PDB file of C-alpha atoms in Angstrom:
ATOM      1  CA  UNK A   1     134.116 112.823 102.072  1.00 69.00           C
ATOM      2  CA  UNK A   2     136.464 110.146 100.183  1.00 75.00           C
ATOM      3  CA  UNK A   3     138.386 111.392  97.041  1.00 79.00           C
ATOM      4  CA  UNK A   4     136.942 110.649  93.426  1.00 70.00           C
ATOM      5  CA  UNK A   5     140.093 108.535  92.615  1.00 73.00           C
ATOM      6  CA  UNK A   6     139.996 106.794  95.829  1.00 80.00           C
ATOM      7  CA  UNK A   7     139.621 102.614  95.241  1.00 81.00           C
ATOM      8  CA  UNK A   8     137.471 102.361  98.614  1.00 86.00           C
ATOM      9  CA  UNK A   9     135.103 104.161  96.842  1.00 85.00           C
ATOM     10  CA  UNK A  10     133.819 100.754  95.304  1.00 85.00           C
ATOM     11  CA  UNK A  11     133.891  99.723  98.409  1.00 89.00           C
ATOM     12  CA  UNK A  12     132.321 101.128 100.067  1.00 90.00           C
ATOM     13  CA  UNK A  13     129.398 101.866  97.922  1.00 90.00           C
ATOM     14  CA  UNK A  14     129.261  97.510  98.126  1.00 91.00           C
ATOM     15  CA  UNK A  15     128.801  98.197 101.298  1.00 94.00           C
ATOM     16  CA  UNK A  16     125.262 100.665 101.539  1.00 93.00           C
ATOM     17  CA  UNK A  17     123.912  97.491  99.340  1.00 92.00           C
ATOM     18  CA  UNK A  18     124.433  95.840 101.065  1.00 92.00           C
ATOM     19  CA  UNK A  19     123.932  96.573 104.538  1.00 92.00           C
ATOM     20  CA  UNK A  20     120.474  97.207 102.954  1.00 88.00           C
ATOM     21  CA  UNK A  21     119.602  93.190 103.229  1.00 86.00           C
ATOM     22  CA  UNK A  22     119.392  94.103 107.075  1.00 87.00           C
ATOM     23  CA  UNK A  23     116.362  94.204 108.936  1.00 86.00           C
ATOM     24  CA  UNK A  24     115.986  97.322 110.558  1.00 89.00           C
ATOM     25  CA  UNK A  25     114.384 100.271 109.089  1.00 89.00           C
ATOM     26  CA  UNK A  26     117.437 102.176 111.028  1.00 94.00           C
ATOM     27  CA  UNK A  27     120.173 100.766 109.247  1.00 93.00           C
ATOM     28  CA  UNK A  28     117.196 100.672 106.250  1.00 91.00           C
ATOM     29  CA  UNK A  29     117.620 104.565 106.037  1.00 93.00           C
ATOM     30  CA  UNK A  30     120.350 105.300 106.728  1.00 95.00           C
ATOM     31  CA  UNK A  31     122.049 103.010 104.387  1.00 94.00           C
ATOM     32  CA  UNK A  32     119.591 104.565 101.240  1.00 91.00           C
ATOM     33  CA  UNK A  33     120.250 107.922 102.202  1.00 93.00           C
ATOM     34  CA  UNK A  34     124.419 107.212 101.562  1.00 92.00           C
ATOM     35  CA  UNK A  35     123.571 105.684  98.906  1.00 90.00           C
ATOM     36  CA  UNK A  36     122.056 108.107  97.181  1.00 88.00           C
ATOM     37  CA  UNK A  37     124.764 110.554  97.736  1.00 85.00           C
ATOM     38  CA  UNK A  38     127.276 108.605  96.540  1.00 86.00           C
ATOM     39  CA  UNK A  39     124.899 107.590  93.689  1.00 84.00           C
ATOM     40  CA  UNK A  40     125.110 111.303  92.187  1.00 81.00           C
ATOM     41  CA  UNK A  41     129.099 111.426  92.470  1.00 80.00           C
ATOM     42  CA  UNK A  42     130.173 111.264  89.026  1.00 77.00           C
ATOM     43  CA  UNK A  43     132.637 108.578  89.523  1.00 77.00           C
ATOM     44  CA  UNK A  44     130.119 105.926  90.795  1.00 82.00           C
ATOM     45  CA  UNK A  45     127.418 107.067  88.575  1.00 83.00           C
ATOM     46  CA  UNK A  46     128.396 104.462  85.713  1.00 86.00           C
ATOM     47  CA  UNK A  47     127.695 101.956  88.503  1.00 86.00           C
ATOM     48  CA  UNK A  48     123.755 103.995  89.510  1.00 87.00           C
ATOM     49  CA  UNK A  49     122.456 100.789  86.105  1.00 89.00           C
ATOM     50  CA  UNK A  50     124.144  98.251  88.123  1.00 90.00           C
ATOM     51  CA  UNK A  51     122.834  98.706  92.266  1.00 89.00           C
ATOM     52  CA  UNK A  52     119.331 100.077  90.474  1.00 89.00           C
ATOM     53  CA  UNK A  53     119.586  96.241  88.664  1.00 93.00           C
ATOM     54  CA  UNK A  54     121.311  94.584  91.719  1.00 89.00           C
ATOM     55  CA  UNK A  55     118.311  95.604  94.053  1.00 87.00           C
ATOM     56  CA  UNK A  56     115.285  95.312  91.346  1.00 90.00           C
ATOM     57  CA  UNK A  57     116.402  92.240  91.878  1.00 89.00           C
ATOM     58  CA  UNK A  58     116.772  91.523  95.408  1.00 85.00           C
ATOM     59  CA  UNK A  59     113.314  93.284  96.235  1.00 84.00           C
ATOM     60  CA  UNK A  60     111.419  90.607  93.580  1.00 87.00           C
ATOM     61  CA  UNK A  61     113.320  87.341  94.564  1.00 87.00           C
ATOM     62  CA  UNK A  62     112.639  87.751  98.086  1.00 82.00           C
ATOM     63  CA  UNK A  63     109.847  87.052 100.476  1.00 79.00           C
ATOM     64  CA  UNK A  64     110.485  89.985 102.637  1.00 72.00           C
ATOM     65  CA  UNK A  65     112.100  93.787 102.992  1.00 61.00           C
ATOM     66  CA  UNK A  66     114.976  92.543 104.632  1.00 61.00           C
ATOM     67  CA  UNK A  67     116.649  89.246 104.000  1.00 61.00           C
ATOM     68  CA  UNK A  68     117.491  87.797 107.328  1.00 53.00           C
ATOM     69  CA  UNK A  69     121.046  86.327 107.296  1.00 49.00           C
TER      70      UNK A  69
END
């Protein structure tokens, strides 16, 4: 429910990606569903490849599915 030109869209995207590191399946599922909806928006699509690369790098570099703080 954020307008496309709102600068908070980028912040929301970053926070959702960061929340994937939380060792909670409920949090991860919710963040993944929200990311899916957010990345389908035209103003965010250009960052999709960047987000995917970041997530793949994290996946390959961490010993478990969730990084523990």
